Coordinates of C-alpha atoms and ligand atoms in Angstrom, one line a residue:
Chain A
M1 CA 23.3 10.6 -12.3
V2 CA 21.4 7.8 -14.1
S3 CA 22.2 5.1 -11.5
N4 CA 21.3 7.5 -8.8
T5 CA 17.9 8.1 -10.5
T6 CA 17.3 4.3 -10.8
R7 CA 17.5 4.1 -7.1
K8 CA 14.5 6.5 -6.7
L9 CA 12.2 3.8 -8.1
D10 CA 9.8 2.6 -5.4
P11 CA 10.7 -1.1 -4.7
S12 CA 7.1 -1.8 -3.6
L13 CA 6.1 -1.2 -7.3
L14 CA 8.3 -4.0 -8.2
E15 CA 6.8 -6.2 -5.6
A16 CA 3.3 -5.3 -6.7
A17 CA 4.2 -6.3 -10.3
L18 CA 5.6 -9.6 -9.1
T19 CA 2.3 -10.4 -7.3
L20 CA 0.5 -9.6 -10.6
G21 CA 2.5 -12.2 -12.5
A22 CA 5.5 -10.2 -13.7
K23 CA 8.7 -12.1 -14.4
R24 CA 12.2 -10.6 -14.8
I25 CA 12.0 -9.3 -18.4
T26 CA 8.5 -7.9 -18.0
L27 CA 9.6 -6.3 -14.8
L28 CA 12.3 -4.5 -16.6
F29 CA 10.3 -3.2 -19.5
R30 CA 7.0 -2.6 -17.8
V31 CA 8.1 -1.2 -14.5
V32 CA 11.7 -0.2 -14.3
V33 CA 11.9 1.6 -17.6
P34 CA 8.6 3.6 -17.4
G35 CA 9.3 4.1 -13.7
I36 CA 12.7 5.9 -14.2
I37 CA 12.1 7.6 -17.5
T38 CA 10.4 10.6 -16.0
F39 CA 13.2 11.1 -13.5
L40 CA 15.6 10.9 -16.4
F41 CA 13.7 13.6 -18.3
K42 CA 13.8 15.9 -15.3
D43 CA 17.5 15.3 -15.1
L44 CA 17.8 16.2 -18.7
R45 CA 16.2 19.6 -18.2
I46 CA 18.6 20.4 -15.3
L47 CA 21.6 19.1 -17.3
L48 CA 20.7 21.3 -20.3
G49 CA 20.5 24.4 -18.0
W50 CA 23.9 23.6 -16.7
A51 CA 25.3 23.0 -20.2
W52 CA 24.1 26.4 -21.3
T53 CA 25.8 28.1 -18.4
Y54 CA 29.0 26.3 -19.0
L55 CA 29.0 27.2 -22.6
I56 CA 28.7 30.9 -21.9
V57 CA 31.5 30.7 -19.3
A58 CA 33.7 28.7 -21.6
E59 CA 33.2 31.2 -24.4
L60 CA 34.0 34.2 -22.2
I61 CA 37.4 32.7 -21.5
G62 CA 38.5 31.4 -24.9
T63 CA 37.5 31.5 -28.6
S64 CA 37.3 34.3 -31.1
S65 CA 33.8 33.6 -32.3
G66 CA 30.4 32.8 -30.8
I67 CA 28.0 34.9 -28.9
T68 CA 30.0 35.9 -25.9
W69 CA 32.9 36.8 -28.0
F70 CA 30.5 39.1 -29.9
I71 CA 29.4 40.7 -26.7
T72 CA 32.9 41.5 -25.4
Q73 CA 33.9 42.7 -28.9
Q74 CA 30.9 45.0 -29.2
A75 CA 31.4 46.3 -25.6
R76 CA 34.9 47.3 -26.5
Y77 CA 33.5 49.4 -29.4
K78 CA 30.8 50.9 -26.9
N79 CA 28.1 49.4 -29.2
F80 CA 25.8 48.8 -26.2
D81 CA 22.6 48.2 -28.2
N82 CA 24.3 45.2 -29.7
V83 CA 25.6 44.1 -26.3
Y84 CA 22.1 44.1 -24.7
A85 CA 20.5 42.5 -27.7
A86 CA 23.1 39.6 -27.5
I87 CA 22.6 39.2 -23.8
M88 CA 18.8 39.0 -24.4
I89 CA 19.3 36.4 -27.1
I90 CA 21.3 34.2 -24.6
G91 CA 18.5 34.5 -22.1
I92 CA 15.8 33.8 -24.6
I93 CA 17.4 30.8 -26.0
G94 CA 18.0 29.3 -22.6
L95 CA 14.5 30.0 -21.4
T96 CA 12.9 28.7 -24.6
T97 CA 14.7 25.4 -24.6
D98 CA 13.7 24.9 -21.0
L99 CA 10.1 25.9 -21.8
I100 CA 10.0 23.5 -24.7
L101 CA 11.3 20.7 -22.6
A102 CA 8.7 21.4 -19.9
R103 CA 5.9 21.4 -22.5
L104 CA 7.2 18.2 -24.0
G105 CA 7.4 16.7 -20.6
K106 CA 3.8 17.5 -19.9
R107 CA 2.8 16.0 -23.3
M108 CA 4.9 12.8 -22.9
F109 CA 4.3 12.2 -19.2
P110 CA 0.7 13.1 -18.4
W111 CA 0.8 11.1 -15.2
E112 CA 3.4 13.3 -13.5
K113 CA 2.0 15.6 -10.9
E114 CA 5.0 18.0 -10.9
M115 CA 5.2 18.2 -14.7
A116 CA 1.6 19.1 -14.9
K117 CA 2.4 22.2 -12.8
T118 CA 5.3 23.6 -14.9
Chain J
M1 CA -17.3 -1.7 28.2
T2 CA -19.2 -3.3 31.0
D3 CA -18.7 -6.9 32.0
L4 CA -22.3 -7.1 33.2
E5 CA -24.4 -8.4 30.4
L6 CA -21.9 -9.5 27.8
P7 CA -22.1 -13.1 26.7
S8 CA -18.9 -15.2 26.2
Y9 CA -17.3 -14.7 22.8
L10 CA -17.4 -18.5 22.6
D11 CA -21.2 -18.6 22.7
Q12 CA -22.6 -19.2 19.2
T13 CA -26.2 -19.2 18.1
D14 CA -27.3 -22.3 16.2
A15 CA -27.3 -20.4 12.9
V16 CA -23.7 -19.2 13.5
Q17 CA -22.6 -22.7 14.6
D18 CA -24.1 -24.2 11.6
R19 CA -22.4 -21.7 9.3
F20 CA -19.0 -22.6 10.8
T21 CA -19.7 -26.3 10.4
R22 CA -20.4 -25.8 6.7
L23 CA -17.4 -23.5 6.3
K24 CA -15.0 -26.1 7.7
Q25 CA -16.3 -28.6 5.2
R26 CA -15.3 -26.5 2.3
P27 CA -12.0 -27.3 0.5
V28 CA -8.9 -25.8 2.1
I29 CA -7.4 -23.1 0.0
L30 CA -4.3 -22.1 2.0
E31 CA -2.5 -24.2 4.6
V32 CA 0.4 -23.0 6.7
N33 CA 2.4 -25.7 8.6
N34 CA 5.0 -25.1 11.2
L35 CA 6.1 -21.9 9.6
Q36 CA 9.2 -20.4 11.1
K37 CA 10.9 -17.1 10.1
E38 CA 14.2 -15.8 11.6
F39 CA 15.9 -12.6 10.6
E40 CA 19.7 -12.2 11.0
T41 CA 20.3 -8.7 12.2
P42 CA 23.5 -6.9 13.5
Q43 CA 22.0 -7.3 17.0
G44 CA 21.6 -11.0 16.5
Q45 CA 18.9 -13.4 15.5
V46 CA 15.3 -12.2 15.6
V47 CA 12.5 -14.8 15.6
A48 CA 9.8 -13.0 13.7
L49 CA 7.4 -16.0 13.3
N50 CA 7.5 -19.1 15.5
D51 CA 5.6 -22.3 14.6
I52 CA 2.6 -20.8 12.8
N53 CA -0.2 -23.2 11.8
F54 CA -3.6 -22.4 10.3
K55 CA -5.9 -23.2 7.3
T56 CA -8.3 -21.0 5.4
H57 CA -11.3 -22.5 3.6
R58 CA -12.7 -21.5 0.3
R59 CA -14.6 -18.2 0.4
E60 CA -13.7 -17.6 4.0
F61 CA -12.7 -14.2 5.4
V62 CA -9.8 -14.5 7.8
C63 CA -8.3 -11.5 9.7
V64 CA -4.9 -11.6 11.3
I65 CA -4.5 -9.2 14.2
G66 CA -1.7 -8.5 16.7
P67 CA 0.4 -5.8 18.2
S68 CA 2.8 -3.9 15.9
G69 CA 6.0 -5.8 15.2
C70 CA 4.5 -9.3 15.9
G71 CA 5.2 -10.4 12.3
K72 CA 1.9 -9.8 10.5
S73 CA 3.6 -8.2 7.4
T74 CA 6.3 -10.9 7.5
L75 CA 3.6 -13.6 7.5
I76 CA 1.6 -12.2 4.6
R77 CA 4.8 -11.4 2.6
I78 CA 5.9 -15.1 3.0
L79 CA 2.4 -16.2 1.8
A80 CA 2.7 -13.9 -1.2
G81 CA 6.2 -15.3 -2.0
L82 CA 7.9 -11.9 -1.5
E83 CA 9.9 -13.1 1.5
S84 CA 11.7 -16.4 2.1
K85 CA 10.8 -18.6 5.0
T86 CA 13.3 -20.3 7.4
S87 CA 11.3 -23.5 7.7
G88 CA 7.8 -24.9 7.4
K89 CA 5.4 -25.2 4.6
V90 CA 2.9 -22.9 2.8
L91 CA 0.5 -24.8 0.6
L92 CA -2.0 -23.3 -1.9
D93 CA -4.5 -25.8 -3.1
G94 CA -2.1 -28.4 -1.7
K95 CA 0.8 -27.2 -3.8
E96 CA 3.8 -25.6 -2.1
V97 CA 4.3 -21.9 -2.6
T98 CA 7.9 -21.0 -3.8
G99 CA 7.7 -17.5 -5.1
P100 CA 5.3 -14.7 -6.0
G101 CA 2.6 -15.5 -8.6
P102 CA -0.8 -14.2 -9.9
D103 CA -2.7 -17.0 -8.0
R104 CA -2.2 -14.9 -4.9
G105 CA -3.4 -11.3 -5.2
M106 CA -1.9 -8.7 -2.8
V107 CA -3.1 -5.3 -1.7
F108 CA -0.4 -3.3 0.2
Q109 CA -1.0 -0.6 2.8
G110 CA 1.0 1.9 0.7
Y111 CA -0.5 2.8 -2.6
T112 CA 1.3 0.7 -5.2
L113 CA -0.5 1.7 -8.4
F114 CA 1.8 2.3 -11.3
P115 CA 1.8 6.1 -11.6
W116 CA 2.4 6.1 -15.4
L117 CA -0.7 4.0 -16.1
T118 CA -4.3 5.1 -16.1
V119 CA -6.8 3.3 -13.8
K120 CA -7.8 1.0 -16.7
R121 CA -4.3 0.2 -17.7
N122 CA -3.3 -0.5 -14.1
V123 CA -6.2 -3.1 -13.9
M124 CA -5.1 -4.5 -17.3
F125 CA -1.5 -5.0 -16.1
G126 CA -1.9 -8.6 -14.8
L127 CA -4.4 -9.5 -17.6
E128 CA -2.0 -8.6 -20.3
L129 CA 0.8 -10.5 -18.6
A130 CA -1.5 -13.5 -18.5
G131 CA -1.6 -13.3 -22.3
R132 CA -5.1 -11.8 -22.8
G133 CA -5.5 -9.8 -26.0
K134 CA -5.8 -6.1 -25.6
S135 CA -9.5 -5.7 -26.2
I136 CA -10.4 -8.7 -24.0
A137 CA -8.2 -7.4 -21.3
E138 CA -9.8 -4.0 -21.6
D139 CA -13.3 -5.4 -21.4
E140 CA -12.4 -7.5 -18.3
A141 CA -10.7 -4.5 -16.7
R142 CA -13.8 -2.4 -17.2
Q143 CA -15.9 -5.0 -15.3
W144 CA -13.6 -5.0 -12.3
I145 CA -13.5 -1.2 -12.3
E146 CA -17.2 -1.1 -12.3
L147 CA -17.3 -3.6 -9.4
V148 CA -15.3 -1.2 -7.3
G149 CA -17.4 1.8 -8.5
L150 CA -14.8 3.7 -10.4
S151 CA -16.1 3.6 -14.0
K152 CA -16.1 7.4 -14.2
F153 CA -12.3 7.4 -13.5
E154 CA -11.1 4.6 -15.8
N155 CA -9.0 7.1 -17.7
S156 CA -7.6 9.0 -14.7
Y157 CA -4.1 8.7 -13.5
P158 CA -3.4 7.6 -9.9
H159 CA -2.3 11.1 -8.8
Q160 CA -5.7 12.4 -9.6
L161 CA -7.4 9.9 -7.1
S162 CA -8.0 10.1 -3.4
G163 CA -6.5 7.4 -1.1
G164 CA -9.7 5.4 -0.9
M165 CA -10.1 5.4 -4.6
K166 CA -6.5 4.3 -5.1
Q167 CA -7.1 1.3 -2.8
R168 CA -10.3 0.5 -4.8
V169 CA -8.2 0.3 -7.9
A170 CA -5.6 -1.8 -6.2
I171 CA -8.3 -4.2 -5.1
A172 CA -9.7 -4.3 -8.7
R173 CA -6.2 -4.9 -10.1
A174 CA -5.6 -7.8 -7.7
L175 CA -9.0 -9.4 -8.3
A176 CA -8.7 -9.1 -12.1
N177 CA -6.2 -11.9 -12.0
Q178 CA -8.9 -14.1 -10.3
P179 CA -6.5 -15.2 -7.6
R180 CA -7.2 -18.2 -5.4
I181 CA -6.7 -15.9 -2.4
L182 CA -6.6 -12.1 -1.8
L183 CA -3.9 -11.1 0.6
M184 CA -4.4 -7.6 2.2
D185 CA -1.8 -6.0 4.5
E186 CA -3.5 -3.2 6.5
P187 CA -5.0 -1.9 3.2
F188 CA -7.2 0.7 4.9
G189 CA -4.7 1.7 7.6
A190 CA -3.8 5.1 6.0
L191 CA -7.5 6.1 5.4
D192 CA -9.6 8.4 7.6
A193 CA -12.3 6.8 9.7
Q194 CA -15.2 7.6 7.4
T195 CA -13.5 6.4 4.2
R196 CA -12.3 3.3 6.0
A197 CA -15.9 2.4 7.1
K198 CA -17.1 2.8 3.5
M199 CA -14.2 0.7 2.2
Q200 CA -14.9 -2.1 4.7
A201 CA -18.6 -2.1 3.6
S202 CA -17.7 -2.3 -0.1
L203 CA -15.1 -5.0 0.5
M204 CA -17.7 -7.1 2.3
E205 CA -20.1 -6.6 -0.6
I206 CA -17.5 -7.7 -3.1
W207 CA -16.5 -10.7 -1.0
K208 CA -20.2 -11.8 -0.7
N209 CA -20.7 -11.7 -4.5
I210 CA -17.6 -13.3 -5.9
D211 CA -15.8 -16.6 -5.2
I212 CA -12.8 -15.2 -3.3
T213 CA -11.0 -16.2 -0.1
I214 CA -9.5 -13.2 1.8
L215 CA -6.7 -13.0 4.3
F216 CA -6.8 -9.5 5.8
I217 CA -4.2 -8.0 8.2
T218 CA -5.2 -5.2 10.5
H219 CA -4.5 -3.8 14.0
D220 CA -7.9 -2.3 14.3
L221 CA -10.1 -4.5 16.6
D222 CA -13.5 -3.2 15.2
E223 CA -12.3 -3.8 11.6
A224 CA -11.3 -7.4 12.5
V225 CA -14.6 -8.3 14.2
Y226 CA -16.7 -6.6 11.5
L227 CA -15.0 -8.3 8.6
A228 CA -13.8 -11.7 9.7
D229 CA -15.3 -15.2 9.9
R230 CA -12.3 -16.1 12.0
I231 CA -9.6 -14.0 13.5
L232 CA -6.0 -15.3 13.9
V233 CA -4.6 -13.5 17.0
L234 CA -0.8 -13.2 17.0
K235 CA 1.5 -12.2 19.9
A236 CA 4.9 -10.6 19.6
H237 CA 8.5 -11.7 20.5
P238 CA 8.3 -14.2 19.1
G239 CA 5.4 -14.0 16.7
E240 CA 3.1 -16.9 17.6
V241 CA -0.5 -17.8 17.2
Q242 CA -2.3 -16.9 20.4
E243 CA -5.8 -17.9 19.5
L244 CA -8.0 -18.5 16.5
I245 CA -11.3 -17.0 17.2
E246 CA -14.6 -17.9 15.5
V247 CA -16.5 -14.6 15.4
P248 CA -20.0 -15.2 16.8
V249 CA -21.5 -12.3 14.9
P250 CA -24.0 -13.5 12.3
Q251 CA -23.5 -13.0 8.6
P252 CA -24.2 -10.9 6.6
R253 CA -22.7 -8.1 8.6
T254 CA -24.0 -4.6 9.0
Q255 CA -22.7 -1.5 10.7
E256 CA -25.4 -1.7 13.4
Q257 CA -23.9 -4.9 14.7
L258 CA -20.9 -2.9 16.0
L259 CA -22.8 -2.5 19.2
S260 CA -24.4 -6.0 19.4
P261 CA -23.5 -8.1 22.5
E262 CA -21.6 -10.7 20.4
F263 CA -19.6 -8.0 18.7
L264 CA -18.6 -6.4 22.0
A265 CA -17.8 -9.7 23.6
T266 CA -15.5 -10.6 20.8
K267 CA -13.9 -7.2 20.9
K268 CA -13.4 -7.5 24.6
R269 CA -11.6 -10.8 24.1
L270 CA -9.3 -9.3 21.5
E271 CA -8.6 -6.4 23.8
E272 CA -7.5 -8.9 26.6
L273 CA -5.3 -10.8 24.2
I274 CA -3.7 -7.8 22.5
H275 CA -3.4 -5.3 25.4
P276 CA -3.0 -7.5 28.5
P277 CA -3.7 -5.4 31.6
E278 CA -0.2 -5.7 33.3
T279 CA 1.5 -3.8 30.5
E280 CA -0.5 -0.7 31.1
V281 CA 1.1 2.2 32.9
E282 CA 0.0 2.3 36.5
I283 CA -0.9 5.5 38.2
N284 CA -0.3 4.8 41.8
E285 CA -0.6 6.8 45.0
D286 CA 3.1 7.8 45.0
H287 CA 2.9 9.1 41.6
M288 CA -0.2 11.1 42.4
N289 CA 1.5 12.7 45.4
M290 CA 4.3 13.9 43.2
V291 CA 1.7 15.5 40.9
R292 CA 0.1 17.2 43.9
M293 CA 3.4 18.9 44.8
V294 CA 3.5 20.8 41.5
P295 CA 2.3 24.3 42.3
V296 CA -1.0 25.3 40.7
D297 CA -2.1 28.7 39.7
D298 CA -4.6 29.6 42.5
E299 CA -6.5 32.3 40.5
V300 CA -8.6 29.6 38.9
G301 CA -10.3 27.6 41.7
S302 CA -10.4 23.8 41.6
V303 CA -13.6 22.3 40.5
F304 CA -13.0 19.1 42.3
Ligands
ADP401 N1 14.0 -7.3 6.7 C1 14.1 -7.5 8.0 N2 15.2 -7.6 8.7 C2 15.3 -7.8 10.0 N3 14.2 -7.8 10.8 C3 13.0 -7.6 10.2 C4 12.9 -7.5 8.8 N4 11.5 -7.3 8.5 C5 10.9 -7.4 9.7 N5 11.8 -7.6 10.8 C6 11.4 -7.7 12.2 O1 10.4 -8.8 12.3 C7 9.5 -8.4 13.2 C8 8.1 -8.4 12.6 O2 8.0 -7.3 11.7 P1 6.6 -7.1 10.8 O3 6.3 -8.4 10.1 O4 6.8 -5.9 10.0 O5 5.6 -6.8 11.9 P2 4.1 -6.2 11.8 O6 3.7 -6.1 10.4 O7 3.2 -7.1 12.6 O8 4.1 -4.8 12.5 C9 9.8 -7.0 13.8 O9 10.5 -7.2 15.0 C10 10.8 -6.5 12.7 O10 11.8 -5.7 13.3
MG402 MG1 3.0 -4.4 9.1

């Protein structure tokens, strides 16, 4: 995913930097790194979303603790209040982490058009 | 355009002739000798540039014009050091050019501002690389930003600017390095006509006021005649110099001159060189007969 992201960097930015006097090292630190860091951050948000989903699925299958185990257990006792509460918690945690990352992105990368929107 | 009263593009008034004499006495900034560029492609060898020779003098404005694919971008990229040459010599102040460097500023057609830097930091980019302290670089950057009229936007990010404004920043960023020559590859090609006219006028204004030599690529005839002291006309397959025209329109230039006889005569010459008549699609009698056979809705009568 990271190497794929690096390829998204516009090569004409590298050329522009060269005509402004950049050499190899400055090119790396002043253009390549800042150029790909926003893409990486977006990837991170997507990755965390996936991670959360996998976690739930994994829990459903195995383990005798954790939030999904709690849900199936409570459902067995027909304690539906607790079931719904737990499902809400899963949703809220997922949503909050994504929102926090979005806010953080806006703060850290003010130049990004897309991030300004979220 | 009428042929009736146009003078020859070779006719120069005494004032214009005198200006060219003085211009050619100035030191040579850029010299291109027997430049050759071949590309190896799967379809075989392509000669992009064949035996290109020319000189630009200090504070001269040279336009390069030619049909698409004639090697204009290849030429300017070789001058910038971004592309290798097959053979020949490129000399800047008499020294051979071997790679990209801050002594040659470049403005590209696409917007190449660094999106993560503000306008001011974009302009400071080259200054900082040249080893200026931060506050000196900042002061210098402000002056260049003011020169292109964007002081109010020094803290904006590129995505907040219009196309014309982005190119102004790119010009300021290139000029901040105080290059020996400013290379511009169709810099206004993506702008609408009105913005383009404004950009041309401000570029002329900047050029008149600072010590800078400009090599400007375009495929717009009006743009070339309006901006250039001399126009290098290229032809395609292979890319060769067709003619080096001394523009007989007096300096300083104004928009009103776009309709002057010298202007139109030069434009007509460019037209002949770039769009030779034989390549135009001919509408002959046979073709017209075919068209007449197509049935026409009779309800609307012909007005011819
Ligand atoms: N990297 C390349 N590899 C192969 N052929 C190229 C390359 N760059 C340009 N050319 C060819 O060289 C010729 C000139 O291209 P270019 O300089 O872009 O023309 P222009 O800018 O005048 O439109 C074209 O025929 C083009 O196909
Ligand atoms: Mg081109």
